């Protein structure tokens, strides 16, 4: 195995096991479908099993054990047996290569009987599917603690932008916004930057008395989500007229929009004239439409629509786990049609 492949394997293991998961089990009758069901009643009565996993750990053994446990929990909740499962769609952060998919498919094959159809995809695909009812076409922009833009053409080509983590420049993410807010506080304290209400707001939010204490807080514990939790403070300051906070958000909008533009242009989703219609699914806390004045998602969409007039914004009303369910259904239907 080459060093590059070793790094890919380590990243996949890092993302595929640990502490956070969302799973969902649905009967086929429970899915809202845009195509009629043409399969036998026996198949319709079976359980469609699906889940999305975004987890953190350090070993492949832990990754496998976590997936097995989540599977068992979901089956227990719906009162089903493994032999009743018809299809499994596992959407996992960090699974970007066929070698990653094959490794996890091997784990799943050890768990389920041979008749079960198994599918493994990146979690961004499930996020896209949550807004397109399982159709793998268009672009998804995810902006939570991290950020990524992922796109697919009708014929299966795909492209991504960002998503390499905060160290490598996902500055439109929640972590990026909050980190710039913290940096602005330190710069103002040093005299290297303008005064900002971010100083008092962040210190008050964290219960700290000084910028020196803020430095200690920042490095005391370093999960990305801990930093990203300060995004609402930056938004509140921007809404109150703070120029520093406002610029941070404007910069984040440009970062997120540039990621989408890169994917759309590489895949030609906008057509040769730049006006073809394509869906843009927007997922993640940073993009939620719950701001009084500063709606980051709306500003990103305004920026993108200037370049691509055919963009169709979609804010899903269901979780990515449901998107994984639609993916499993569509994959299963395609295989049955071929058979």
Short mmCIF file of C-alpha atoms in Angstrom, two decimals:
data_model
loop_
_atom_site.label_atom_id
_atom_site.label_comp_id
_atom_site.label_asym_id
_atom_site.label_seq_id
_atom_site.Cartn_x
_atom_site.Cartn_y
_atom_site.Cartn_z
CA UNK A 1 0.00 0.00 0.00
CA UNK A 2 1.36 3.43 -0.93
CA UNK A 3 1.72 6.26 1.62
CA UNK A 4 -1.16 8.05 -0.10
CA UNK A 5 -3.39 5.01 0.30
CA UNK A 6 -2.34 4.66 3.93
CA UNK A 7 -3.44 8.25 4.52
CA UNK A 8 -6.77 7.60 2.80
CA UNK A 9 -7.35 4.50 4.92
CA UNK A 10 -6.50 6.35 8.13
CA UNK A 11 -8.92 9.15 7.20
CA UNK A 12 -11.70 6.70 6.39
CA UNK A 13 -11.22 4.89 9.69
CA UNK A 14 -11.12 8.23 11.51
CA UNK A 15 -14.46 9.24 10.02
CA UNK A 16 -16.19 5.87 10.14
CA UNK A 17 -16.31 5.08 13.85
CA UNK A 18 -16.76 6.79 17.17
CA UNK A 19 -19.42 8.73 18.99
CA UNK A 20 -22.16 10.23 16.81
CA UNK A 21 -24.66 8.53 14.54
CA UNK A 22 -28.13 8.86 13.12
CA UNK A 23 -30.04 5.81 11.99
CA UNK A 24 -33.47 5.17 10.66
CA UNK A 25 -35.45 2.10 9.68
CA UNK A 26 -38.44 2.43 7.37
CA UNK A 27 -40.87 0.07 5.75
CA UNK A 28 -41.21 0.52 2.02
CA UNK A 29 -44.82 1.56 2.45
CA UNK A 30 -43.64 4.50 4.54
CA UNK A 31 -41.54 6.12 1.84
CA UNK A 32 -42.88 8.99 -0.22
CA UNK A 33 -41.99 8.00 -3.76
CA UNK A 34 -42.14 9.85 -7.05
CA UNK A 35 -42.59 6.59 -8.96
CA UNK A 36 -45.20 3.84 -8.58
CA UNK A 37 -44.28 0.68 -6.69
CA UNK A 38 -44.20 -2.20 -9.15
CA UNK A 39 -42.62 -4.86 -6.95
CA UNK A 40 -44.25 -7.83 -5.27
CA UNK A 41 -46.18 -7.52 -2.02
CA UNK A 42 -43.57 -9.78 -0.43
CA UNK A 43 -40.83 -7.26 -1.16
CA UNK A 44 -42.97 -4.29 -0.16
CA UNK A 45 -43.56 -5.87 3.24
CA UNK A 46 -39.86 -6.13 3.96
CA UNK A 47 -37.89 -3.58 5.92
CA UNK A 48 -35.63 -1.05 4.29
CA UNK A 49 -32.74 -0.41 6.61
CA UNK A 50 -30.57 2.66 6.37
CA UNK A 51 -28.29 4.89 8.35
CA UNK A 52 -25.89 7.77 8.23
CA UNK A 53 -22.75 7.67 10.33
CA UNK A 54 -20.34 10.51 11.09
CA UNK A 55 -18.03 9.21 13.77
CA UNK A 56 -14.59 9.76 15.27
CA UNK A 57 -12.10 7.19 16.56
CA UNK A 58 -8.65 5.85 15.77
CA UNK A 59 -8.93 2.17 14.93
CA UNK A 60 -10.52 0.07 12.21
CA UNK A 61 -11.75 -2.38 14.83
CA UNK A 62 -13.65 0.39 16.61
CA UNK A 63 -15.10 1.55 13.29
CA UNK A 64 -16.43 -1.89 12.52
CA UNK A 65 -17.78 -2.47 16.03
CA UNK A 66 -19.58 0.88 15.99
CA UNK A 67 -21.26 0.15 12.67
CA UNK A 68 -22.35 -3.28 13.92
CA UNK A 69 -23.81 -1.74 17.08
CA UNK A 70 -25.72 0.97 15.21
CA UNK A 71 -27.13 -1.66 12.87
CA UNK A 72 -28.24 -3.82 15.80
CA UNK A 73 -29.83 -0.85 17.58
CA UNK A 74 -31.84 0.16 14.50
CA UNK A 75 -33.11 -3.37 13.96
CA UNK A 76 -34.08 -3.61 17.62
CA UNK A 77 -36.02 -0.33 17.49
CA UNK A 78 -38.14 -1.46 14.55
CA UNK A 79 -38.57 -5.01 15.90
CA UNK A 80 -37.06 -6.57 12.80
CA UNK A 81 -34.58 -9.34 12.06
CA UNK A 82 -31.56 -9.22 9.77
CA UNK A 83 -33.18 -11.80 7.51
CA UNK A 84 -36.05 -9.37 6.84
CA UNK A 85 -33.77 -6.61 5.60
CA UNK A 86 -33.98 -5.98 1.86
CA UNK A 87 -31.41 -3.21 1.38
CA UNK A 88 -28.84 -1.27 3.38
CA UNK A 89 -27.48 2.14 2.44
CA UNK A 90 -24.61 3.30 4.62
CA UNK A 91 -23.54 6.91 4.11
CA UNK A 92 -20.23 7.61 5.84
CA UNK A 93 -18.10 10.72 6.08
CA UNK A 94 -14.70 10.22 4.47
CA UNK A 95 -15.70 7.42 2.10
CA UNK A 96 -14.54 8.87 -1.21
CA UNK A 97 -12.80 6.01 -2.99
CA UNK A 98 -13.78 2.51 -4.21
CA UNK A 99 -11.25 0.97 -1.82
CA UNK A 100 -13.03 2.63 1.11
CA UNK A 101 -16.39 1.40 -0.13
CA UNK A 102 -15.18 -2.16 -0.62
CA UNK A 103 -13.70 -2.31 2.88
CA UNK A 104 -16.97 -1.25 4.50
CA UNK A 105 -19.03 -3.44 2.18
CA UNK A 106 -16.98 -6.34 3.48
CA UNK A 107 -17.96 -5.45 7.04
CA UNK A 108 -21.62 -5.22 6.09
CA UNK A 109 -21.52 -8.53 4.24
CA UNK A 110 -20.39 -10.21 7.45
CA UNK A 111 -23.41 -8.75 9.24
CA UNK A 112 -26.26 -9.39 6.78
CA UNK A 113 -27.46 -12.43 4.82
CA UNK A 114 -26.37 -12.79 1.20
CA UNK A 115 -29.73 -11.69 -0.24
CA UNK A 116 -29.44 -8.17 1.24
CA UNK A 117 -28.43 -5.46 -1.25
CA UNK A 118 -25.64 -3.31 0.19
CA UNK A 119 -24.65 0.23 -0.80
CA UNK A 120 -21.96 2.49 0.68
CA UNK A 121 -21.67 6.17 -0.20
CA UNK A 122 -20.17 9.38 1.16
CA UNK A 123 -22.48 11.12 3.64
CA UNK A 124 -22.70 14.11 1.30
CA UNK A 125 -24.63 11.90 -1.14
CA UNK A 126 -27.26 11.21 1.52
CA UNK A 127 -27.47 14.93 2.25
CA UNK A 128 -28.06 15.62 -1.45
CA UNK A 129 -30.65 12.85 -1.63
CA UNK A 130 -32.55 14.33 1.32
CA UNK A 131 -33.45 17.24 -0.94
CA UNK A 132 -33.92 15.38 -4.24
CA UNK A 133 -35.88 12.34 -3.02
CA UNK A 134 -32.94 10.10 -3.76
CA UNK A 135 -32.02 11.36 -7.20
CA UNK A 136 -28.24 11.65 -7.43
CA UNK A 137 -28.00 14.79 -9.55
CA UNK A 138 -27.15 18.37 -8.70
CA UNK A 139 -25.04 19.91 -5.98
CA UNK A 140 -25.16 19.81 -2.19
CA UNK A 141 -23.59 22.43 0.05
CA UNK A 142 -23.02 21.33 3.62
CA UNK A 143 -21.97 23.94 6.16
CA UNK A 144 -21.96 22.94 9.79
CA UNK A 145 -18.85 22.58 11.89
CA UNK A 146 -17.09 21.84 8.60
CA UNK A 147 -18.09 22.52 5.01
CA UNK A 148 -18.08 20.77 1.65
CA UNK A 149 -19.68 21.12 -1.78
CA UNK A 150 -20.38 17.90 -3.67
CA UNK A 151 -21.98 17.48 -7.08
CA UNK A 152 -23.15 14.80 -9.50
CA UNK A 153 -24.18 14.71 -13.14
CA UNK A 154 -26.95 12.58 -14.59
CA UNK A 155 -24.36 10.17 -16.04
CA UNK A 156 -22.56 9.63 -12.73
CA UNK A 157 -19.65 12.06 -12.86
CA UNK A 158 -18.88 13.69 -9.53
CA UNK A 159 -16.77 16.50 -8.11
CA UNK A 160 -16.15 18.07 -4.74
CA UNK A 161 -14.68 21.27 -3.35
CA UNK A 162 -13.56 22.10 0.19
CA UNK A 163 -14.17 19.48 2.84
CA UNK A 164 -10.47 19.07 3.61
CA UNK A 165 -10.89 20.31 7.18
CA UNK A 166 -10.27 23.62 8.94
CA UNK A 167 -6.50 23.37 8.80
CA UNK A 168 -6.68 23.25 5.00
CA UNK A 169 -9.00 26.17 4.53
CA UNK A 170 -12.69 25.34 5.00
CA UNK A 171 -13.18 28.93 6.07
CA UNK A 172 -16.86 29.11 5.19
CA UNK A 173 -17.60 26.49 7.83
CA UNK A 174 -18.87 27.07 11.34
CA UNK A 175 -15.39 26.47 12.66
CA UNK A 176 -13.95 28.93 10.15
CA UNK A 177 -16.42 31.67 11.08
CA UNK A 178 -15.87 31.22 14.81
CA UNK A 179 -12.09 30.95 14.46
CA UNK A 180 -12.01 34.24 12.59
CA UNK A 181 -14.14 35.73 15.36
CA UNK A 182 -11.65 34.59 18.00
CA UNK A 183 -8.77 35.88 15.91
CA UNK A 184 -10.45 39.28 15.62
CA UNK A 185 -10.69 39.49 19.41
CA UNK A 186 -6.97 38.75 19.83
CA UNK A 187 -5.99 41.19 17.08
CA UNK A 188 -8.08 43.94 18.66
CA UNK A 189 -6.49 43.26 22.03
CA UNK A 190 -2.99 43.48 20.54
CA UNK A 191 -3.72 46.62 18.56
CA UNK A 192 -3.26 44.77 15.28
CA UNK A 193 -6.91 45.09 14.35
CA UNK A 194 -9.94 47.32 14.91
CA UNK A 195 -12.01 47.28 18.06
CA UNK A 196 -14.99 44.95 17.88
CA UNK A 197 -17.97 44.07 20.02
CA UNK A 198 -16.95 40.45 19.45
CA UNK A 199 -14.58 40.91 22.38
CA UNK A 200 -17.21 41.60 25.02
CA UNK A 201 -19.78 39.27 23.45
CA UNK A 202 -17.49 36.25 23.23
CA UNK A 203 -15.98 36.78 26.68
CA UNK A 204 -19.46 37.11 28.19
CA UNK A 205 -20.71 34.01 26.38
CA UNK A 206 -17.80 31.95 27.67
CA UNK A 207 -17.82 33.46 31.15
CA UNK A 208 -14.27 34.76 30.80
CA UNK A 209 -12.81 37.97 32.19
CA UNK A 210 -10.01 38.73 29.74
CA UNK A 211 -8.56 38.04 26.32
CA UNK A 212 -5.67 36.23 28.01
CA UNK A 213 -8.21 33.84 29.51
CA UNK A 214 -9.71 33.38 26.03
CA UNK A 215 -6.37 32.13 24.74
CA UNK A 216 -6.27 29.54 27.50
CA UNK A 217 -9.86 28.49 26.79
CA UNK A 218 -9.14 28.06 23.09
CA UNK A 219 -6.25 25.64 23.58
CA UNK A 220 -7.52 23.83 26.67
CA UNK A 221 -9.65 21.50 24.58
CA UNK A 222 -9.66 21.51 20.81
CA UNK A 223 -12.66 19.72 19.25
CA UNK A 224 -13.69 21.67 16.17
CA UNK A 225 -17.36 21.76 17.26
CA UNK A 226 -16.43 23.52 20.51
CA UNK A 227 -15.07 26.45 18.54
CA UNK A 228 -17.88 26.36 15.95
CA UNK A 229 -20.47 26.78 18.71
CA UNK A 230 -19.54 30.49 18.78
CA UNK A 231 -21.04 31.16 15.33
CA UNK A 232 -24.30 32.58 16.79
CA UNK A 233 -22.24 35.16 18.69
CA UNK A 234 -20.59 36.32 15.46
CA UNK A 235 -23.99 36.52 13.74
CA UNK A 236 -25.51 38.50 16.62
CA UNK A 237 -22.66 41.01 16.53
CA UNK A 238 -23.00 41.39 12.77
CA UNK A 239 -26.73 41.99 13.13
CA UNK A 240 -25.95 44.66 15.73
CA UNK A 241 -23.81 46.52 13.20
CA UNK A 242 -20.30 45.37 14.12
CA UNK A 243 -18.19 45.83 10.99
CA UNK A 244 -15.62 43.19 11.93
CA UNK A 245 -18.26 40.51 12.48
CA UNK A 246 -20.08 41.56 9.33
CA UNK A 247 -16.92 41.15 7.26
CA UNK A 248 -16.32 37.70 8.72
CA UNK A 249 -19.77 36.59 7.55
CA UNK A 250 -19.39 38.22 4.14
CA UNK A 251 -16.09 36.38 3.68
CA UNK A 252 -17.72 33.10 4.70
CA UNK A 253 -20.45 33.64 2.10
CA UNK A 254 -17.82 34.09 -0.60
CA UNK A 255 -15.98 30.96 0.54
CA UNK A 256 -19.12 28.82 0.46
CA UNK A 257 -20.27 30.25 -2.86
CA UNK A 258 -16.86 29.67 -4.44
CA UNK A 259 -17.00 25.99 -3.42
CA UNK A 260 -20.36 25.57 -5.12
CA UNK A 261 -19.21 27.46 -8.21
CA UNK A 262 -16.14 25.25 -8.53
CA UNK A 263 -18.25 22.07 -8.46
CA UNK A 264 -20.93 23.39 -10.82
CA UNK A 265 -18.39 24.56 -13.38
CA UNK A 266 -16.31 21.37 -13.27
CA UNK A 267 -19.38 19.23 -13.88
CA UNK A 268 -21.13 21.60 -16.26
CA UNK A 269 -24.33 21.44 -14.22
CA UNK A 270 -25.25 24.91 -15.44
CA UNK A 271 -25.02 23.94 -19.13
CA UNK A 272 -22.95 25.62 -21.81
CA UNK A 273 -24.86 28.88 -21.48
CA UNK A 274 -24.69 28.87 -17.69
CA UNK A 275 -28.48 28.96 -17.44
CA UNK A 276 -29.48 25.28 -17.20
CA UNK A 277 -31.51 24.29 -14.15
CA UNK A 278 -29.95 22.21 -11.40
CA UNK A 279 -30.82 21.64 -7.72
CA UNK A 280 -28.64 23.04 -4.95
CA UNK A 281 -29.41 21.31 -1.67
CA UNK A 282 -28.33 23.34 1.37
CA UNK A 283 -27.68 21.47 4.61
CA UNK A 284 -26.13 22.36 7.96
CA UNK A 285 -26.56 24.73 10.88
CA UNK A 286 -24.65 27.58 9.26
CA UNK A 287 -27.16 27.67 6.40
CA UNK A 288 -30.35 27.43 8.45
CA UNK A 289 -32.90 30.12 7.60
CA UNK A 290 -33.52 31.32 11.15
CA UNK A 291 -31.68 34.62 11.22
CA UNK A 292 -33.41 37.94 11.83
CA UNK A 293 -31.32 39.91 9.36
CA UNK A 294 -28.16 37.92 8.65
CA UNK A 295 -29.23 34.79 6.76
CA UNK A 296 -25.97 33.19 5.58
CA UNK A 297 -27.75 30.63 3.41
CA UNK A 298 -29.78 33.32 1.67
CA UNK A 299 -26.67 35.40 0.99
CA UNK A 300 -24.86 32.37 -0.42
CA UNK A 301 -27.79 31.67 -2.71
CA UNK A 302 -27.93 35.29 -3.88
CA UNK A 303 -24.24 35.11 -4.72
CA UNK A 304 -24.59 31.85 -6.65
CA UNK A 305 -27.70 32.90 -8.56
CA UNK A 306 -25.80 35.83 -10.06
CA UNK A 307 -23.58 33.32 -11.87
CA UNK A 308 -26.11 30.52 -12.41
CA UNK A 309 -29.63 31.74 -13.07
CA UNK A 310 -30.97 28.18 -13.28
CA UNK A 311 -30.03 27.20 -9.75
CA UNK A 312 -32.91 25.75 -7.74
CA UNK A 313 -32.32 26.15 -3.98
CA UNK A 314 -33.61 23.34 -1.77
CA UNK A 315 -33.62 23.29 2.02
CA UNK A 316 -34.52 19.69 2.94
CA UNK A 317 -37.31 19.08 5.40
CA UNK A 318 -36.01 15.62 6.28
CA UNK A 319 -32.78 14.32 7.78
CA UNK A 320 -29.95 12.91 5.63
CA UNK A 321 -30.87 9.49 7.07
CA UNK A 322 -34.11 9.72 5.08
CA UNK A 323 -32.02 10.67 2.06
CA UNK A 324 -30.06 7.46 2.57
CA UNK A 325 -33.38 5.63 2.58
CA UNK A 326 -34.35 7.12 -0.76
CA UNK A 327 -30.91 6.22 -2.10
CA UNK A 328 -31.35 2.60 -1.03
CA UNK A 329 -34.80 2.50 -2.61
CA UNK A 330 -33.61 3.95 -5.93
CA UNK A 331 -30.55 1.70 -6.06
CA UNK A 332 -32.76 -1.30 -5.34
CA UNK A 333 -35.27 -0.34 -8.02
CA UNK A 334 -32.53 0.02 -10.63
CA UNK A 335 -31.14 -3.42 -9.84
CA UNK A 336 -34.59 -4.98 -9.95
CA UNK A 337 -35.29 -3.31 -13.31
CA UNK A 338 -32.08 -4.77 -14.69
CA UNK A 339 -33.01 -8.20 -13.38
#
